[in-house]
Coordinates of C-alpha atoms and ligand atoms in Angstrom, one line a residue:
M57 CA 0.0 0.0 0.0
C58 CA 1.4 3.4 -0.9
G59 CA 2.0 6.1 1.7
I60 CA 0.8 9.7 1.4
V61 CA 1.8 12.7 3.5
A62 CA 1.2 16.4 2.9
Y63 CA 2.0 19.6 4.9
T64 CA 1.1 23.2 4.6
G65 CA 2.0 25.7 7.3
D66 CA 4.6 28.2 8.4
G67 CA 7.5 25.7 8.6
R68 CA 9.7 24.2 5.9
A69 CA 7.6 21.3 4.4
V70 CA 10.4 18.8 3.6
P71 CA 11.3 17.8 7.2
Y72 CA 7.6 17.1 8.0
L73 CA 7.2 15.1 4.7
L74 CA 10.3 13.0 5.3
D75 CA 9.3 12.3 8.9
G76 CA 5.8 11.4 7.9
L77 CA 7.0 9.0 5.2
A78 CA 9.4 7.4 7.7
R79 CA 6.5 6.6 9.9
L80 CA 4.8 4.8 6.9
E81 CA 7.8 2.7 6.0
Y82 CA 6.3 -0.4 7.7
R83 CA 3.8 -0.5 4.9
G84 CA 6.4 -1.6 2.4
Y85 CA 7.4 0.4 -0.7
D86 CA 9.9 0.5 -3.6
S87 CA 10.3 4.2 -4.3
A88 CA 9.7 7.6 -2.6
G89 CA 9.4 11.2 -3.6
V90 CA 8.3 14.8 -2.5
A91 CA 6.9 17.8 -4.3
V92 CA 7.2 21.2 -2.7
H93 CA 5.9 24.6 -3.8
S94 CA 8.9 26.7 -4.2
G95 CA 7.1 30.1 -4.7
A96 CA 7.9 30.2 -8.4
G97 CA 6.8 26.7 -9.2
I98 CA 6.7 23.1 -8.0
D99 CA 9.9 21.2 -7.4
V100 CA 9.8 17.4 -7.5
V101 CA 12.4 15.0 -6.1
R102 CA 11.9 11.2 -6.5
R103 CA 14.1 8.2 -5.9
T104 CA 13.7 4.5 -6.5
G105 CA 14.5 2.4 -3.4
K106 CA 14.3 3.2 0.2
L107 CA 13.6 6.5 1.9
A108 CA 17.3 7.0 2.6
A109 CA 17.9 7.4 -1.1
L110 CA 15.5 10.3 -1.2
E111 CA 16.8 11.8 2.0
S112 CA 20.3 11.9 0.6
A113 CA 19.2 13.7 -2.6
A114 CA 21.1 16.9 -2.7
E115 CA 18.2 18.7 -4.4
L116 CA 16.2 18.5 -1.1
D117 CA 18.3 21.1 0.5
A118 CA 17.1 23.7 -2.0
L119 CA 13.4 22.9 -1.3
G120 CA 12.5 25.7 1.2
G121 CA 8.8 25.8 0.4
T122 CA 6.1 25.5 3.2
T123 CA 3.6 23.5 1.2
G124 CA 4.4 20.0 -0.1
I125 CA 3.3 16.4 -0.6
G126 CA 5.2 13.2 -0.2
H127 CA 4.8 9.6 -1.2
T128 CA 6.1 6.1 -0.7
R129 CA 5.1 3.8 -3.6
W130 CA 4.2 0.1 -3.6
A131 CA 4.2 -0.5 -7.3
T132 CA 1.0 -1.8 -8.9
H133 CA 1.1 -0.4 -12.5
G134 CA 4.6 0.2 -13.9
K135 CA 7.8 -1.1 -12.3
P136 CA 9.7 0.7 -9.6
C137 CA 11.8 3.4 -11.1
D138 CA 12.2 7.2 -10.8
A139 CA 9.8 7.9 -13.7
N140 CA 7.1 5.9 -12.1
A141 CA 7.7 7.2 -8.6
H142 CA 5.3 9.8 -7.2
P143 CA 4.6 12.7 -7.1
H144 CA 3.4 13.1 -10.6
V145 CA 2.9 16.4 -12.4
D146 CA 0.7 17.4 -15.3
A147 CA 2.3 18.3 -18.7
A148 CA 2.4 22.0 -17.8
R149 CA 3.7 21.3 -14.3
R150 CA 0.7 23.2 -13.0
I151 CA 0.0 20.7 -10.3
A152 CA 1.7 17.8 -8.5
L153 CA -0.2 14.8 -7.1
V154 CA 0.4 11.7 -5.1
H155 CA -2.0 8.7 -5.0
N156 CA -2.8 5.5 -3.2
G157 CA -5.2 3.0 -4.7
I158 CA -5.9 1.7 -8.2
I159 CA -7.7 3.6 -11.0
E160 CA -9.6 0.9 -12.8
N161 CA -10.4 3.0 -15.9
H162 CA -6.9 4.5 -16.3
H163 CA -6.5 3.0 -19.8
E164 CA -9.6 4.7 -21.1
L165 CA -8.7 8.1 -19.5
R166 CA -5.1 7.9 -20.8
A167 CA -6.3 7.2 -24.3
E168 CA -8.7 10.2 -24.1
L169 CA -6.0 12.5 -22.8
E170 CA -3.5 11.3 -25.4
A171 CA -6.0 11.9 -28.1
G172 CA -6.2 15.5 -26.8
G173 CA -2.4 15.8 -27.2
V174 CA -1.3 15.0 -23.6
E175 CA 2.1 13.3 -23.5
F176 CA 2.7 10.9 -20.6
G177 CA 6.0 10.3 -18.9
S178 CA 5.2 7.2 -16.9
D179 CA 3.4 3.9 -17.0
T180 CA 1.3 4.7 -13.9
D181 CA -2.4 5.0 -13.4
T182 CA -1.6 7.9 -11.1
E183 CA -0.1 10.1 -13.8
V184 CA -3.5 9.8 -15.6
V185 CA -5.1 11.6 -12.6
A186 CA -2.5 14.3 -12.6
Q187 CA -2.8 14.9 -16.3
L188 CA -6.6 14.9 -16.1
I189 CA -6.6 17.6 -13.3
G190 CA -4.0 19.6 -15.2
H191 CA -6.0 19.3 -18.4
L192 CA -9.1 20.5 -16.7
M193 CA -7.3 23.5 -15.3
A194 CA -5.7 24.3 -18.6
R195 CA -9.1 24.3 -20.3
D196 CA -10.5 26.6 -17.7
P197 CA -7.9 28.9 -16.1
D198 CA -10.4 30.1 -13.6
L199 CA -11.0 26.6 -12.3
R200 CA -9.9 26.3 -8.7
L201 CA -7.7 23.3 -7.8
A202 CA -10.4 21.9 -5.4
D203 CA -13.0 22.1 -8.1
A204 CA -10.7 20.5 -10.6
V205 CA -10.0 17.6 -8.2
R206 CA -13.7 17.1 -7.6
T207 CA -14.5 17.1 -11.3
A208 CA -11.7 14.7 -12.0
A209 CA -12.7 12.4 -9.1
K210 CA -16.1 12.0 -10.8
R211 CA -14.4 10.5 -13.8
L212 CA -12.4 8.0 -11.8
D213 CA -13.4 4.3 -11.3
G214 CA -11.7 2.4 -8.6
A215 CA -9.9 3.4 -5.4
F216 CA -8.0 6.5 -4.7
A217 CA -6.6 8.7 -1.9
L218 CA -5.1 11.8 -3.4
A219 CA -3.1 14.8 -2.2
V220 CA -2.6 17.6 -4.7
I221 CA -0.8 21.0 -4.8
A222 CA -0.9 23.7 -7.5
V223 CA 1.4 26.4 -8.6
D224 CA -1.4 29.0 -8.5
D225 CA -2.3 28.4 -4.9
P226 CA 0.9 28.2 -2.8
D227 CA -0.7 27.5 0.6
L228 CA -3.2 24.9 -0.5
V229 CA -3.2 21.1 -0.3
V230 CA -6.3 19.3 -1.6
G231 CA -7.1 15.8 -0.6
A232 CA -9.7 13.4 -1.9
R233 CA -10.6 9.8 -1.2
R234 CA -12.7 6.8 -2.4
A235 CA -12.1 3.4 -0.8
A236 CA -8.5 4.2 0.2
P237 CA -7.9 5.9 3.6
L238 CA -7.1 9.6 4.0
V239 CA -6.9 11.5 7.2
A240 CA -6.3 15.2 7.9
G241 CA -5.2 17.1 11.0
T242 CA -3.8 20.4 12.2
S243 CA -0.8 21.2 14.4
G244 CA -0.3 24.8 15.4
A245 CA -0.2 26.8 12.2
A246 CA 0.1 23.8 10.0
G247 CA -2.4 21.5 8.2
L248 CA -1.5 17.9 7.5
L249 CA -2.8 15.1 5.3
A250 CA -1.9 11.4 5.4
S251 CA -2.9 8.0 4.1
D252 CA -2.5 6.5 7.5
I253 CA -2.6 7.8 11.1
P254 CA 1.0 6.9 12.1
A255 CA 2.2 9.6 9.7
I256 CA 0.7 12.5 11.7
L257 CA 0.4 10.9 15.1
A258 CA 3.5 12.8 16.3
E259 CA 1.8 16.1 15.4
T260 CA -1.8 15.5 16.4
R261 CA -4.1 12.9 17.9
D262 CA -7.2 14.8 16.7
V263 CA -7.8 13.8 13.1
V264 CA -10.5 14.2 10.4
V265 CA -11.2 10.9 8.8
L266 CA -12.4 11.5 5.2
D267 CA -15.3 9.4 3.9
D268 CA -15.7 8.2 0.4
D269 CA -16.1 10.9 -2.2
Q270 CA -15.1 13.6 0.1
V271 CA -12.6 16.3 -0.6
V272 CA -10.6 18.3 1.9
E273 CA -9.1 21.7 1.4
V274 CA -6.2 22.4 3.7
R275 CA -4.7 25.9 4.2
G276 CA -2.5 25.9 7.3
P277 CA -4.7 25.2 10.3
D278 CA -7.9 25.7 8.3
L279 CA -9.6 22.5 7.0
V280 CA -12.8 22.5 4.8
V281 CA -14.4 19.2 3.9
T282 CA -16.8 19.0 1.0
D283 CA -18.7 16.3 -0.8
I284 CA -17.8 15.6 -4.4
D285 CA -20.1 18.3 -5.6
G286 CA -18.4 20.9 -3.5
E287 CA -21.0 21.2 -0.8
V288 CA -19.4 21.7 2.6
V289 CA -20.0 18.8 4.9
E290 CA -19.5 18.2 8.7
A291 CA -16.0 16.7 9.0
R292 CA -15.9 13.3 10.9
R293 CA -13.4 14.0 13.7
T294 CA -11.9 11.4 16.0
H295 CA -9.3 11.3 18.8
I296 CA -6.7 8.7 18.4
T297 CA -5.7 6.9 21.6
W298 CA -3.5 4.3 19.9
D299 CA 0.3 4.3 20.4
L300 CA 2.4 4.3 17.2
E301 CA 2.7 0.5 17.0
A302 CA -1.0 0.0 17.2
A303 CA -1.5 2.7 14.7
E304 CA 0.7 0.8 12.2
K305 CA -1.6 -2.1 12.6
G306 CA -4.6 0.1 11.9
G307 CA -5.8 -0.5 15.5
Y308 CA -5.8 -4.3 15.0
E309 CA -3.8 -6.4 17.6
T310 CA -1.6 -7.9 14.9
F311 CA -0.6 -7.4 11.3
M312 CA -2.2 -10.7 10.4
L313 CA -5.6 -9.6 11.8
K314 CA -5.3 -6.3 9.9
E315 CA -4.4 -8.2 6.7
I316 CA -7.3 -10.6 7.1
H317 CA -9.6 -7.7 7.4
E318 CA -8.0 -5.9 4.4
Q319 CA -9.2 -8.7 2.1
P320 CA -12.5 -7.1 0.9
R321 CA -10.5 -4.0 -0.2
V322 CA -7.5 -5.8 -1.8
L323 CA -9.8 -8.4 -3.5
A324 CA -11.7 -5.5 -5.1
D325 CA -8.3 -4.0 -6.2
T326 CA -7.3 -7.4 -7.7
I327 CA -10.6 -8.1 -9.5
G328 CA -11.7 -4.6 -10.4
G329 CA -11.2 -3.0 -13.8
R330 CA -10.7 -6.3 -15.6
L331 CA -13.8 -6.1 -17.8
D332 CA -13.6 -3.8 -20.8
T333 CA -16.9 -1.9 -20.5
D334 CA -17.0 -1.3 -24.3
T335 CA -16.3 -4.8 -25.5
G336 CA -17.4 -6.9 -22.5
Q337 CA -14.1 -8.7 -22.9
L338 CA -12.0 -9.8 -19.9
V339 CA -8.8 -7.7 -20.1
L340 CA -5.7 -8.7 -18.1
D341 CA -3.5 -5.6 -18.2
E342 CA -0.5 -7.8 -18.2
L343 CA -1.8 -10.0 -21.0
R344 CA -3.4 -7.3 -23.3
T345 CA -2.5 -9.4 -26.3
D346 CA -1.8 -13.0 -26.8
E347 CA 1.8 -12.1 -27.7
H348 CA 3.1 -15.2 -25.9
G349 CA 1.0 -17.6 -27.9
L350 CA -0.9 -18.8 -24.8
K351 CA -3.9 -19.5 -27.1
T352 CA -2.1 -22.6 -28.5
V353 CA -0.5 -24.1 -25.4
D354 CA -1.5 -27.7 -25.0
K355 CA -0.5 -28.3 -21.4
V356 CA -0.2 -26.3 -18.2
F357 CA 2.0 -26.8 -15.2
V358 CA 1.5 -24.9 -12.0
V359 CA 4.6 -24.6 -9.7
A360 CA 4.5 -23.1 -6.2
C361 CA 5.2 -23.6 -2.5
G362 CA 3.1 -23.6 0.6
T363 CA 0.0 -21.4 0.5
S364 CA 0.8 -20.5 -3.1
Y365 CA 0.7 -24.2 -3.9
H366 CA -2.8 -24.3 -2.5
S367 CA -4.1 -21.4 -4.6
G368 CA -2.3 -23.1 -7.5
L369 CA -4.5 -26.2 -6.9
V370 CA -7.6 -24.0 -7.4
A371 CA -6.1 -22.9 -10.7
K372 CA -5.8 -26.5 -11.8
Y373 CA -9.5 -27.0 -11.3
A374 CA -10.4 -23.6 -12.9
I375 CA -8.2 -23.9 -16.0
E376 CA -9.2 -27.5 -16.7
H377 CA -12.9 -26.7 -16.2
W378 CA -13.1 -23.4 -18.2
A379 CA -10.1 -23.6 -20.6
R380 CA -10.2 -27.4 -21.1
I381 CA -6.3 -27.6 -21.0
P382 CA -4.7 -30.4 -19.0
V383 CA -3.0 -29.1 -15.9
E384 CA -0.4 -30.7 -13.7
I385 CA 0.6 -29.1 -10.4
D386 CA 3.9 -29.6 -8.6
V387 CA 5.4 -28.4 -5.3
A388 CA 8.1 -26.3 -6.9
S389 CA 10.9 -28.0 -5.0
E390 CA 10.0 -31.3 -6.6
F391 CA 9.2 -30.1 -10.1
R392 CA 12.5 -30.1 -11.9
Y393 CA 13.8 -33.3 -10.3
R394 CA 11.0 -35.5 -11.7
D395 CA 11.8 -35.0 -15.4
P396 CA 8.5 -33.4 -16.3
V397 CA 7.5 -33.5 -19.9
L398 CA 7.2 -30.0 -21.3
D399 CA 8.2 -28.0 -24.4
A400 CA 7.4 -24.8 -26.2
Q401 CA 3.7 -25.6 -26.3
T402 CA 3.7 -25.8 -22.5
L403 CA 2.6 -23.0 -20.2
V404 CA 4.1 -23.0 -16.7
I405 CA 2.4 -20.8 -14.1
G406 CA 4.7 -19.8 -11.2
V407 CA 2.7 -18.7 -8.2
S408 CA 4.5 -16.7 -5.5
Q409 CA 3.3 -13.8 -3.4
S410 CA 6.9 -12.6 -2.8
G411 CA 8.2 -13.5 -6.3
E412 CA 11.5 -14.4 -4.5
T413 CA 10.9 -18.0 -3.3
A414 CA 14.1 -19.9 -4.4
D415 CA 12.3 -23.2 -5.1
T416 CA 9.7 -21.5 -7.4
I417 CA 12.3 -19.3 -9.1
A418 CA 14.4 -22.4 -9.9
A419 CA 11.3 -24.3 -11.2
C420 CA 10.4 -21.4 -13.5
R421 CA 14.0 -21.1 -14.8
Y422 CA 14.1 -24.8 -15.5
A423 CA 10.8 -24.5 -17.4
Q424 CA 12.3 -21.7 -19.5
E425 CA 15.4 -23.7 -20.3
L426 CA 13.0 -26.3 -21.8
K427 CA 11.4 -23.5 -23.9
A428 CA 8.1 -23.4 -22.0
K429 CA 6.3 -20.1 -21.5
V430 CA 6.3 -18.9 -18.0
V431 CA 3.6 -16.6 -16.5
A432 CA 4.2 -15.4 -12.9
V433 CA 1.4 -14.7 -10.5
T434 CA 2.9 -12.5 -7.9
N435 CA 2.2 -9.7 -5.4
V436 CA 5.5 -7.8 -5.9
V437 CA 6.1 -5.7 -8.9
D438 CA 9.6 -6.1 -10.3
S439 CA 10.4 -9.1 -8.1
T440 CA 12.8 -11.7 -9.5
M441 CA 9.9 -13.9 -10.8
A442 CA 8.1 -10.9 -12.3
R443 CA 11.3 -9.8 -14.1
E444 CA 12.2 -13.2 -15.4
A445 CA 8.7 -14.5 -16.5
D446 CA 7.4 -14.1 -20.0
A447 CA 4.3 -12.4 -18.5
V448 CA 3.0 -11.4 -15.1
I449 CA -0.4 -11.3 -13.4
Y450 CA -0.2 -9.1 -10.3
T451 CA -2.3 -9.6 -7.2
H452 CA -3.0 -6.2 -5.7
A453 CA -2.9 -7.3 -2.1
G454 CA -0.4 -4.7 -1.0
P455 CA 2.5 -5.6 1.3
E456 CA 1.8 -8.6 3.6
V457 CA 3.8 -8.1 6.8
S458 CA 2.6 -11.2 8.7
V459 CA 4.6 -14.3 7.9
A460 CA 1.4 -16.3 7.4
A461 CA -0.2 -15.6 4.1
S462 CA -3.9 -14.5 4.2
K463 CA -4.9 -11.7 1.9
T464 CA -2.3 -12.7 -0.7
F465 CA -3.8 -16.2 -0.8
T466 CA -7.3 -15.0 -1.6
C467 CA -6.0 -12.5 -4.1
Q468 CA -3.9 -15.3 -5.8
I469 CA -7.1 -17.4 -6.2
A470 CA -8.9 -14.4 -7.7
A471 CA -6.0 -13.7 -10.1
L472 CA -5.7 -17.3 -11.1
D473 CA -9.4 -17.6 -11.7
L474 CA -9.1 -14.5 -13.9
L475 CA -6.2 -16.1 -15.8
A476 CA -8.3 -19.3 -16.3
L477 CA -11.2 -17.3 -17.6
W478 CA -8.8 -15.3 -19.9
L479 CA -7.4 -18.5 -21.3
A480 CA -11.0 -19.8 -21.9
Q481 CA -11.8 -16.5 -23.6
V482 CA -8.8 -16.5 -26.0
R483 CA -9.3 -20.2 -26.7
G484 CA -13.0 -19.9 -27.3
T485 CA -14.0 -22.6 -24.7
L486 CA -16.2 -20.0 -23.1
Y487 CA -18.3 -17.3 -24.8
S488 CA -17.3 -13.8 -23.8
S489 CA -20.8 -13.4 -22.4
E490 CA -20.1 -16.4 -20.1
V491 CA -16.8 -15.0 -19.1
A492 CA -18.4 -11.6 -18.3
T493 CA -21.1 -13.3 -16.2
L494 CA -18.5 -15.1 -14.2
V495 CA -16.4 -12.0 -13.7
D496 CA -19.5 -10.2 -12.5
Q497 CA -20.0 -13.0 -10.0
M498 CA -16.4 -12.4 -8.9
H499 CA -17.1 -8.7 -8.3
R500 CA -19.4 -9.9 -5.4
L501 CA -16.5 -11.7 -3.6
P502 CA -15.3 -8.6 -1.7
D503 CA -18.7 -8.1 -0.1
Q504 CA -19.1 -11.8 0.6
V505 CA -15.8 -11.8 2.4
A506 CA -16.8 -8.7 4.3
A507 CA -20.0 -10.5 5.3
V508 CA -17.9 -13.4 6.7
L509 CA -15.7 -10.9 8.6
A510 CA -18.7 -9.1 10.0
D511 CA -19.7 -11.9 12.3
L512 CA -17.0 -14.1 13.8
T513 CA -18.8 -15.1 16.9
E514 CA -19.0 -18.8 16.0
V515 CA -15.4 -18.9 15.0
E516 CA -14.2 -17.3 18.2
A517 CA -16.3 -19.7 20.3
E518 CA -15.0 -22.7 18.4
A519 CA -11.4 -21.6 18.8
A520 CA -11.9 -21.7 22.6
V521 CA -12.9 -25.4 22.2
W522 CA -9.8 -26.2 20.2
K523 CA -7.3 -24.4 22.5
D524 CA -6.0 -27.7 24.0
A525 CA -6.6 -30.0 21.1
A526 CA -3.7 -32.2 20.0
D527 CA -4.8 -32.9 16.4
A528 CA -7.2 -31.5 13.9
F529 CA -8.4 -32.6 10.5
Y530 CA -9.7 -30.6 7.5
L531 CA -11.7 -32.2 4.7
G532 CA -12.8 -30.9 1.3
R533 CA -13.6 -32.3 -2.2
G534 CA -12.8 -30.6 -5.5
P535 CA -11.9 -26.9 -5.2
A536 CA -12.7 -27.2 -1.5
F537 CA -9.8 -29.5 -1.0
P538 CA -7.2 -26.6 -1.4
T539 CA -9.4 -24.7 1.1
A540 CA -8.9 -27.6 3.5
L541 CA -5.2 -27.7 2.8
E542 CA -4.8 -24.0 3.4
G543 CA -6.9 -24.1 6.6
A544 CA -4.7 -26.9 8.0
L545 CA -1.5 -25.0 7.0
K546 CA -2.7 -21.8 8.7
M547 CA -3.5 -23.8 11.9
K548 CA -0.2 -25.5 11.9
E549 CA 2.0 -22.5 11.2
I550 CA 0.5 -20.0 13.6
S551 CA -0.9 -22.1 16.5
Y552 CA 1.5 -25.0 16.2
L553 CA -1.5 -27.4 16.5
H554 CA -1.0 -30.5 14.4
A555 CA -3.5 -30.3 11.5
E556 CA -3.9 -32.4 8.4
A557 CA -6.0 -32.0 5.3
Y558 CA -7.4 -34.8 3.2
P559 CA -9.7 -35.1 0.2
S560 CA -13.0 -35.9 1.9
G561 CA -13.2 -39.3 0.2
E562 CA -9.7 -40.3 1.3
L563 CA -10.3 -40.3 5.1
K564 CA -11.8 -43.8 5.1
H565 CA -8.7 -45.2 3.4
G566 CA -6.7 -45.0 6.6
P567 CA -6.7 -41.7 8.4
L568 CA -10.2 -42.5 9.8
A569 CA -8.3 -44.7 12.3
L570 CA -7.1 -41.4 13.9
I571 CA -10.6 -40.2 14.6
D572 CA -12.1 -40.7 18.0
D573 CA -14.2 -38.8 20.5
D574 CA -13.8 -35.0 20.1
V575 CA -11.1 -34.9 17.5
P576 CA -12.0 -31.7 15.6
V577 CA -12.7 -32.3 12.0
V578 CA -13.5 -29.3 9.7
S579 CA -15.4 -30.1 6.5
V580 CA -16.0 -27.6 3.8
V581 CA -19.5 -28.4 2.5
T582 CA -20.4 -25.3 0.6
A583 CA -22.3 -25.6 -2.6
S584 CA -20.6 -27.9 -5.2
K585 CA -21.3 -30.8 -7.4
V586 CA -19.9 -33.1 -4.8
H587 CA -21.8 -31.7 -1.9
A588 CA -23.8 -34.9 -1.1
K589 CA -20.7 -37.1 -1.3
T590 CA -18.8 -34.8 1.1
L591 CA -21.7 -34.9 3.6
S592 CA -21.5 -38.7 3.5
N593 CA -17.9 -38.5 4.4
V594 CA -18.8 -36.2 7.3
A595 CA -21.2 -38.8 8.5
E596 CA -18.3 -41.3 8.6
V597 CA -16.5 -39.0 11.0
A598 CA -19.6 -38.4 13.1
A599 CA -20.1 -42.1 13.5
R600 CA -16.6 -42.3 15.1
G601 CA -17.3 -39.5 17.6
G602 CA -15.3 -36.8 15.9
R603 CA -16.2 -33.1 16.6
I604 CA -18.0 -32.0 13.5
V605 CA -17.2 -28.4 12.3
L606 CA -18.8 -27.4 9.0
V607 CA -18.1 -24.5 6.6
A608 CA -21.5 -24.3 4.9
N609 CA -23.9 -22.0 3.1
P610 CA -27.0 -20.7 4.9
G611 CA -29.9 -23.2 4.8
T612 CA -27.8 -26.3 4.0
D613 CA -29.5 -29.6 4.6
F614 CA -27.0 -31.7 6.5
G615 CA -28.9 -34.9 5.9
G616 CA -29.4 -35.8 9.6
I617 CA -25.9 -34.9 10.6
E618 CA -25.9 -32.8 13.8
P619 CA -22.7 -30.7 13.5
D620 CA -21.1 -29.4 16.7
R621 CA -20.4 -26.1 14.9
V622 CA -21.4 -24.4 11.6
F623 CA -19.5 -21.5 10.1
E624 CA -22.0 -20.0 7.6
V625 CA -20.5 -18.4 4.6
P626 CA -22.2 -16.8 1.5
E627 CA -22.7 -19.1 -1.5
T628 CA -20.8 -18.5 -4.7
H629 CA -19.5 -20.4 -7.7
E630 CA -17.5 -23.4 -6.4
L631 CA -14.3 -22.2 -8.2
F632 CA -14.6 -18.9 -6.4
A633 CA -15.7 -20.4 -3.1
P634 CA -12.2 -21.0 -1.8
V635 CA -11.8 -17.2 -1.6
V636 CA -14.8 -16.9 0.8
D637 CA -14.5 -20.2 2.6
S638 CA -10.8 -19.9 3.5
V639 CA -11.3 -16.6 5.3
V640 CA -13.3 -18.2 8.1
L641 CA -10.5 -20.8 8.5
Q642 CA -7.8 -18.1 8.6
V643 CA -9.7 -16.5 11.5
L644 CA -10.1 -19.9 13.2
A645 CA -6.4 -20.5 13.1
Y646 CA -5.8 -16.9 14.3
Y647 CA -8.1 -17.2 17.4
V648 CA -6.6 -20.6 18.3
A649 CA -3.1 -19.2 18.0
T650 CA -3.9 -16.2 20.2
A651 CA -5.6 -18.5 22.7
R652 CA -2.5 -20.6 22.8
G653 CA -0.3 -17.5 23.3
C654 CA 1.5 -17.8 20.0
N655 CA 3.3 -15.0 18.2
V656 CA 0.9 -14.8 15.3
D657 CA 2.9 -12.4 13.1
K658 CA 6.2 -14.1 13.6
P659 CA 5.7 -17.9 14.1
R660 CA 8.7 -19.9 15.3
N661 CA 11.0 -21.4 12.7
L662 CA 9.4 -19.6 9.8
A663 CA 10.4 -16.8 7.4
K664 CA 8.1 -14.7 5.3
T665 CA 10.1 -15.4 2.2
V666 CA 12.2 -18.6 1.8
T667 CA 15.1 -17.6 -0.4
V668 CA 17.0 -20.8 0.0
E669 CA 16.2 -24.2 -1.7
Ligands
AGP295 C1 2.2 -19.3 4.0 O1 1.4 -18.9 5.1 C2 3.6 -19.5 4.3 N1 4.2 -18.3 4.8 C3 4.4 -20.2 3.2 O2 3.9 -21.4 3.0 C4 4.5 -19.4 1.8 O3 3.2 -19.5 1.2 C5 5.5 -20.1 0.9 O4 6.7 -20.0 1.5 C6 5.5 -19.5 -0.5 O5 5.8 -18.2 -0.4 P1 5.6 -17.3 -1.8 O6 4.2 -17.3 -2.0 O7 6.2 -16.0 -1.5 O8 6.4 -18.0 -2.9

């Protein structure tokens, strides 16, 4: 997630900007920059890499202005480089702007502006907003910056938190937000804006929290909040009691809990903007054309580790079902040692949230040596896998601090489902109308996940029962089996409770011997074509006295089974269901881990990224 800071007051802006950006470093970023009103114009200094690179820029010393904006960028569109770093300016350098979020219709807006003669200097969606605002002000020299921002905001689809300054108004910072956080505050004669509370906590604990489609005009200590039409509205003020560490976690106890609750937003960022509203075609930015000849591949391999292997399993079901291509999936560390059969007609999908997992990198390199095409699905722009792959599909989960994957897992499934649908579209195994219907169904996933997170009473109660358990089992059939695998992995890695997952039909072939009174067995029985069979497997467990915990849709008929606990989740397509169903199992593992006093964000023996084979 990018970081935004802004300052306007009677002091030099740069020190406040750098201090605020330093307090946002925990969010993860790959470049940083500031723009300061210098009286005669706007000066911009940007550096790829960490904040230290920006702080050591000699140009900063000359920036004496008292109004400025700053940014740390987590790349989503366009690789990390100085040109793509924020702040961005319009062609006439009339304004400078920083942005957090994803503009889903940036392609259309860019094309419109380019048709009007605007020349772009970066690959970012953010520059589109800067150029749009600058274009509006060039067209109407009397247009005030705040009005230009409001007019531009009405053209934007997607999520944004903006901070903007203009040459013609040296003391003003304008902020605007939709679906990405933005707070404002004052400190003495200064006015402040930030994407996150930690950036301004040292200056003030009394903040204005902007709501969606609100704009704030900051002039020193004067703040005016309006709606998107310019009508002044009552600012929502709150007093922050958190300490800095709690503020970095957004008030949640741990980064993992924060990241679990970020899933509705980051899923929307990952899924949004993929349907071309003119053609109805699914458009994957990173695969705008079939330049890699994916239309003609005759075999697919998925290679990944850990949680990414589990999302890869969902991709196997999705690609075979929709694109009708045979898919093999391998744990990356096994792949190249088993003499897999692949050639130039093979597609290898490397799934890795970090893009730096040594086993997966090695598997992808091996595939490329055998002339296969490699597509990376990763969360980190310009990571090793992103750089080396023939093409990349990015999850827009933002940085994941907790060692245990949560939001990156559900975003991987969404990205892989989109890739499967894109393959079906280019190969004609689905009509575009069928693809569009399925993508529309995906658009409901953020709200469905939010509904799961809105009521965790049953999950918290069940976790108390599991606190002293010695073993747990997770069962699922079809695409619910990866959900079971991931649920078991979460439980193992953060609560250290031994947990195993099996395909539901497999338990009776041996592991059933381990079931006796009160051994907890979670079964995912949400809507699917194998629902009835899965329930019969649950009955086998119930007959042995196991504790029956079901993940089910509302109103499910359990066929006489009397579960000990039911986690109700909204119904969706069974190839999307792992996104919704796995969230409740993430939370179960979380609550068991906290009940057992485990360090949820930093589990013993584990690293966030395994860069050794
Ligand atoms: C997941 O909770 C674990 N932290 C681990 O299994 C992880 O998924 C695995 O190491 C792969 O990491 P990657 O997605 O960055 O490649």
